[in-house]
Amino acid sequence: MEKPVMCKIIDIIDESPTVKTFLLDNEFDFKPGQFAMVWIPEIDEKPFGFSSKNSISIAKVGKFTEKIHSLKKGDLLGIRGPYGNNFECIGTKILAVAGGIGSAPVISAVEAFSKLGVEITSVIGGRTKDELLFLDRFEKCGKTFACTDDCSFGFGGFTTEKMLELLLEEKFDMVITCGPEIMMKKVVEIAENNNIPIQVSLERYMKCGIGICGQCAVDDEGLCVCKDGPVFWSDKLKFVSEFGKYKRDASGAIL
């Protein structure tokens, strides 16, 4: 197992009340959708997706992420990776659907595909206006529709509702998505009902990040999110019965 690269935090961006982006003094040759194992010395190591070649965006959801959020400029993080597969660019017109912290891996794909001349339409969601992530970056890449659960900004409602509206007006060659799993399951259903190929980025508890420990295996298929994912085509997810209703404890056991 490779050793972490120790990186200095050179800047911290408050993206929302619960999400911070940590800019590092090292650039990583990652592909959109890949992740890194982020290590705090003497604390723990957890997986997070890259939001750019030198940044990791992290939502505060537990003790480990609370510790990361307490770090300051000049502090060190260990980065191991990049790992996993990535979003593939198929076609010339792509719809991106992202919710919450799922916007981090999606924005990296949207920016990369946009540079290839692909026409991108993005639908991003948050519970409130303050929780919409990377809105300015999405808007620079193409048409962007912001959705808020509380109707405080943009489209008042779910990303899936806006997706349905768009599909009545336009056709897309592919859909990519990342966000709450219940949202992604609905996005997959909508895409498949419209015969559109779709790639989905999953999140699971991980320890090794390279397919050895098996903690991130899904169902009886033996697929490891770290090695076989985190990005999956929807045909693979048909055999994952926990998709869309997944909930595990810190050991990785299904609740």
Short mmCIF file of C-alpha atoms in Angstrom, two decimals:
data_model
loop_
_atom_site.label_atom_id
_atom_site.label_comp_id
_atom_site.label_asym_id
_atom_site.label_seq_id
_atom_site.Cartn_x
_atom_site.Cartn_y
_atom_site.Cartn_z
CA MET A 1 0.00 0.00 0.00
CA GLU A 2 1.43 3.36 -1.01
CA LYS A 3 2.29 5.94 1.60
CA PRO A 4 0.28 9.16 1.84
CA VAL A 5 1.73 12.30 0.31
CA MET A 6 1.87 14.94 3.01
CA CYS A 7 0.29 18.15 1.69
CA LYS A 8 0.13 21.59 3.24
CA ILE A 9 -3.23 23.36 3.30
CA ILE A 10 -2.68 26.64 1.42
CA ASP A 11 -6.24 27.93 1.56
CA ILE A 12 -9.69 27.01 2.89
CA ILE A 13 -12.94 28.01 1.19
CA ASP A 14 -16.22 27.99 3.11
CA GLU A 15 -18.53 26.64 0.40
CA SER A 16 -21.60 26.38 2.68
CA PRO A 17 -22.40 26.21 6.40
CA THR A 18 -21.31 22.54 6.40
CA VAL A 19 -18.85 22.19 3.49
CA LYS A 20 -15.26 23.40 3.19
CA THR A 21 -12.84 23.07 0.29
CA PHE A 22 -9.21 22.51 1.24
CA LEU A 23 -6.68 23.73 -1.33
CA LEU A 24 -3.39 21.85 -1.17
CA ASP A 25 0.17 22.65 -2.21
CA ASN A 26 0.29 19.52 -4.36
CA GLU A 27 -1.54 18.80 -7.62
CA PHE A 28 -2.85 15.29 -8.35
CA ASP A 29 -3.24 13.71 -11.77
CA PHE A 30 -6.79 12.51 -11.18
CA LYS A 31 -9.67 11.77 -13.53
CA PRO A 32 -13.15 13.18 -12.78
CA GLY A 33 -14.92 10.99 -10.26
CA GLN A 34 -11.82 9.44 -8.69
CA PHE A 35 -11.20 9.77 -4.96
CA ALA A 36 -8.38 10.02 -2.43
CA MET A 37 -7.86 8.55 1.01
CA VAL A 38 -7.38 11.55 3.29
CA TRP A 39 -5.29 10.97 6.41
CA ILE A 40 -4.98 13.02 9.58
CA PRO A 41 -1.88 11.75 11.42
CA GLU A 42 -2.73 9.84 14.61
CA ILE A 43 -6.47 10.23 13.91
CA ASP A 44 -7.86 8.25 10.95
CA GLU A 45 -8.12 8.00 7.17
CA LYS A 46 -11.31 8.40 5.09
CA PRO A 47 -12.22 8.62 1.37
CA PHE A 48 -13.19 11.89 -0.31
CA GLY A 49 -13.62 12.88 -3.95
CA PHE A 50 -11.43 15.45 -5.65
CA SER A 51 -13.18 18.70 -6.55
CA SER A 52 -10.15 19.91 -8.54
CA LYS A 53 -6.57 18.81 -9.18
CA ASN A 54 -5.41 20.34 -5.90
CA SER A 55 -8.53 20.41 -3.72
CA ILE A 56 -10.77 18.19 -1.65
CA SER A 57 -14.26 19.34 -0.60
CA ILE A 58 -15.53 17.88 2.67
CA ALA A 59 -18.91 18.03 4.40
CA LYS A 60 -18.94 18.05 8.21
CA VAL A 61 -20.93 14.95 9.13
CA GLY A 62 -19.02 13.22 11.94
CA LYS A 63 -16.01 13.31 14.27
CA PHE A 64 -13.41 12.81 11.55
CA THR A 65 -14.80 15.54 9.32
CA GLU A 66 -15.24 17.82 12.33
CA LYS A 67 -11.51 17.40 12.95
CA ILE A 68 -10.71 18.24 9.33
CA HIS A 69 -12.94 21.32 9.51
CA SER A 70 -10.93 22.51 12.52
CA LEU A 71 -7.67 22.54 10.53
CA LYS A 72 -6.08 25.82 9.50
CA LYS A 73 -3.91 27.08 6.66
CA GLY A 74 -0.45 25.59 7.05
CA ASP A 75 -1.68 22.35 8.62
CA LEU A 76 -0.92 19.03 6.93
CA LEU A 77 -3.13 16.36 5.38
CA GLY A 78 -1.95 13.02 4.04
CA ILE A 79 -3.33 12.20 0.58
CA ARG A 80 -3.24 8.68 -0.84
CA GLY A 81 -4.50 8.17 -4.37
CA PRO A 82 -6.16 8.93 -6.72
CA TYR A 83 -8.11 5.67 -6.68
CA GLY A 84 -11.09 4.14 -8.45
CA ASN A 85 -12.53 4.64 -11.88
CA ASN A 86 -13.97 7.81 -13.36
CA PHE A 87 -16.81 9.42 -15.26
CA GLU A 88 -16.48 8.71 -18.98
CA CYS A 89 -17.41 11.30 -21.58
CA ILE A 90 -19.91 9.77 -24.02
CA GLY A 91 -21.67 11.87 -26.65
CA THR A 92 -21.83 15.61 -27.23
CA LYS A 93 -24.73 16.59 -24.98
CA ILE A 94 -24.64 15.60 -21.31
CA LEU A 95 -26.97 16.19 -18.37
CA ALA A 96 -25.35 16.38 -14.91
CA VAL A 97 -27.53 15.96 -11.81
CA ALA A 98 -25.93 16.63 -8.42
CA GLY A 99 -27.18 16.95 -4.87
CA GLY A 100 -25.37 18.23 -1.78
CA ILE A 101 -21.72 17.20 -1.46
CA GLY A 102 -22.26 15.06 -4.57
CA SER A 103 -21.58 18.26 -6.50
CA ALA A 104 -17.84 17.86 -5.75
CA PRO A 105 -17.10 14.92 -8.09
CA VAL A 106 -19.70 16.11 -10.59
CA ILE A 107 -18.21 19.60 -11.00
CA SER A 108 -14.81 18.10 -11.83
CA ALA A 109 -16.46 16.03 -14.59
CA VAL A 110 -18.52 18.96 -15.87
CA GLU A 111 -15.43 21.17 -16.15
CA ALA A 112 -13.42 18.45 -17.88
CA PHE A 113 -16.18 17.61 -20.38
CA SER A 114 -16.83 21.29 -21.08
CA LYS A 115 -13.18 21.73 -22.09
CA LEU A 116 -13.72 18.96 -24.65
CA GLY A 117 -16.47 21.01 -26.29
CA VAL A 118 -19.34 18.96 -24.87
CA GLU A 119 -22.64 20.78 -24.30
CA ILE A 120 -23.38 20.48 -20.58
CA THR A 121 -26.63 21.09 -18.74
CA SER A 122 -26.39 20.90 -14.95
CA VAL A 123 -29.10 20.47 -12.34
CA ILE A 124 -27.79 21.00 -8.82
CA GLY A 125 -29.70 20.73 -5.58
CA GLY A 126 -29.50 21.84 -1.98
CA ARG A 127 -31.88 22.12 0.92
CA THR A 128 -31.40 25.91 0.92
CA LYS A 129 -29.68 28.53 -1.24
CA ASP A 130 -26.72 28.54 1.15
CA GLU A 131 -26.20 24.80 0.58
CA LEU A 132 -25.88 24.99 -3.22
CA LEU A 133 -22.28 24.09 -4.02
CA PHE A 134 -20.04 25.40 -6.83
CA LEU A 135 -22.90 27.27 -8.53
CA ASP A 136 -20.52 29.74 -10.20
CA ARG A 137 -18.30 26.95 -11.52
CA PHE A 138 -21.28 25.07 -12.96
CA GLU A 139 -22.62 28.23 -14.62
CA LYS A 140 -19.29 28.82 -16.39
CA CYS A 141 -19.64 25.41 -18.07
CA GLY A 142 -23.15 25.70 -19.48
CA LYS A 143 -26.83 25.95 -18.64
CA THR A 144 -27.34 25.46 -14.92
CA PHE A 145 -30.53 24.99 -12.94
CA ALA A 146 -30.34 25.41 -9.16
CA CYS A 147 -32.98 23.60 -7.09
CA THR A 148 -33.78 24.23 -3.44
CA ASP A 149 -36.00 22.16 -1.19
CA ASP A 150 -37.21 25.26 0.68
CA CYS A 151 -37.86 27.24 -2.54
CA SER A 152 -35.39 29.93 -1.41
CA PHE A 153 -33.62 30.07 -4.78
CA GLY A 154 -34.05 28.90 -8.34
CA PHE A 155 -36.40 26.00 -8.96
CA GLY A 156 -38.45 25.21 -5.87
CA GLY A 157 -38.36 21.44 -5.63
CA PHE A 158 -36.21 18.38 -6.18
CA THR A 159 -33.52 17.91 -8.84
CA THR A 160 -35.47 14.95 -10.19
CA GLU A 161 -38.51 17.15 -10.82
CA LYS A 162 -36.38 19.60 -12.82
CA MET A 163 -34.78 16.69 -14.67
CA LEU A 164 -38.21 15.48 -15.77
CA GLU A 165 -39.06 18.97 -17.04
CA LEU A 166 -35.86 19.18 -19.08
CA LEU A 167 -36.39 15.78 -20.67
CA LEU A 168 -39.73 16.97 -22.02
CA GLU A 169 -37.87 19.70 -23.91
CA GLU A 170 -34.45 18.25 -24.78
CA LYS A 171 -32.60 15.03 -25.55
CA PHE A 172 -29.28 14.07 -23.98
CA ASP A 173 -26.64 11.51 -24.91
CA MET A 174 -25.75 10.68 -21.31
CA VAL A 175 -26.51 11.52 -17.67
CA ILE A 176 -24.03 11.63 -14.79
CA THR A 177 -25.10 11.90 -11.15
CA CYS A 178 -23.86 11.99 -7.57
CA GLY A 179 -25.69 12.90 -4.38
CA PRO A 180 -28.04 11.36 -1.82
CA GLU A 181 -28.64 7.77 -2.85
CA ILE A 182 -32.42 8.07 -2.77
CA MET A 183 -32.07 10.92 -5.28
CA MET A 184 -29.70 8.96 -7.51
CA LYS A 185 -32.01 5.96 -7.61
CA LYS A 186 -34.78 8.20 -8.96
CA VAL A 187 -32.37 9.81 -11.45
CA VAL A 188 -31.43 6.34 -12.71
CA GLU A 189 -35.09 5.38 -13.10
CA ILE A 190 -35.84 8.54 -15.08
CA ALA A 191 -32.79 8.12 -17.33
CA GLU A 192 -33.53 4.48 -18.04
CA ASN A 193 -37.19 5.24 -18.76
CA ASN A 194 -35.92 7.69 -21.38
CA ASN A 195 -33.29 5.27 -22.74
CA ILE A 196 -30.39 7.49 -21.72
CA PRO A 197 -27.11 5.89 -20.53
CA ILE A 198 -26.26 6.99 -17.00
CA GLN A 199 -23.20 6.88 -14.76
CA VAL A 200 -23.59 6.99 -10.98
CA SER A 201 -20.99 7.80 -8.32
CA LEU A 202 -21.51 5.80 -5.11
CA GLU A 203 -20.20 6.46 -1.61
CA ARG A 204 -19.42 3.76 0.96
CA TYR A 205 -17.31 3.29 4.08
CA MET A 206 -13.74 2.37 3.06
CA LYS A 207 -10.57 1.39 4.84
CA CYS A 208 -7.95 0.39 2.28
CA GLY A 209 -9.18 2.13 -0.87
CA ILE A 210 -7.69 -0.56 -3.15
CA GLY A 211 -10.10 -3.51 -2.92
CA ILE A 212 -8.34 -5.61 -0.27
CA CYS A 213 -10.40 -5.22 2.92
CA GLY A 214 -13.83 -5.67 1.32
CA GLN A 215 -15.52 -3.17 3.62
CA CYS A 216 -17.02 -1.25 0.73
CA ALA A 217 -18.36 -4.36 -1.06
CA VAL A 218 -21.99 -4.06 -2.13
CA ASP A 219 -24.44 -6.94 -1.79
CA ASP A 220 -23.47 -10.45 -2.87
CA GLU A 221 -22.04 -9.26 -6.16
CA GLY A 222 -18.66 -8.71 -4.55
CA LEU A 223 -18.29 -5.33 -6.23
CA CYS A 224 -15.99 -3.03 -4.26
CA VAL A 225 -16.83 0.65 -4.55
CA CYS A 226 -13.16 1.59 -4.18
CA LYS A 227 -11.90 -0.72 -6.95
CA ASP A 228 -14.88 -1.35 -9.24
CA GLY A 229 -16.28 2.14 -8.67
CA PRO A 230 -16.94 4.64 -7.31
CA VAL A 231 -18.50 5.37 -10.71
CA PHE A 232 -20.85 2.69 -12.04
CA TRP A 233 -22.96 2.40 -15.17
CA SER A 234 -26.57 1.78 -14.22
CA ASP A 235 -26.58 -1.79 -15.60
CA LYS A 236 -24.23 -2.77 -12.76
CA LEU A 237 -26.55 -1.26 -10.15
CA LYS A 238 -29.49 -3.43 -11.22
CA PHE A 239 -27.94 -6.25 -9.19
CA VAL A 240 -27.28 -4.10 -6.09
CA SER A 241 -30.43 -4.44 -3.99
CA GLU A 242 -29.20 -1.94 -1.36
CA PHE A 243 -28.89 0.86 -3.94
CA GLY A 244 -31.22 3.68 -2.99
CA LYS A 245 -31.86 2.44 0.54
CA TYR A 246 -28.34 2.01 1.79
CA LYS A 247 -27.49 2.80 5.38
CA ARG A 248 -24.52 1.38 7.26
CA ASP A 249 -22.83 1.90 10.60
CA ALA A 250 -19.18 2.86 11.03
CA SER A 251 -18.09 -0.77 10.67
CA GLY A 252 -19.69 -0.97 7.23
CA ALA A 253 -22.47 -3.30 8.37
CA ILE A 254 -25.86 -2.75 6.74
CA LEU A 255 -28.43 -1.42 9.22
#
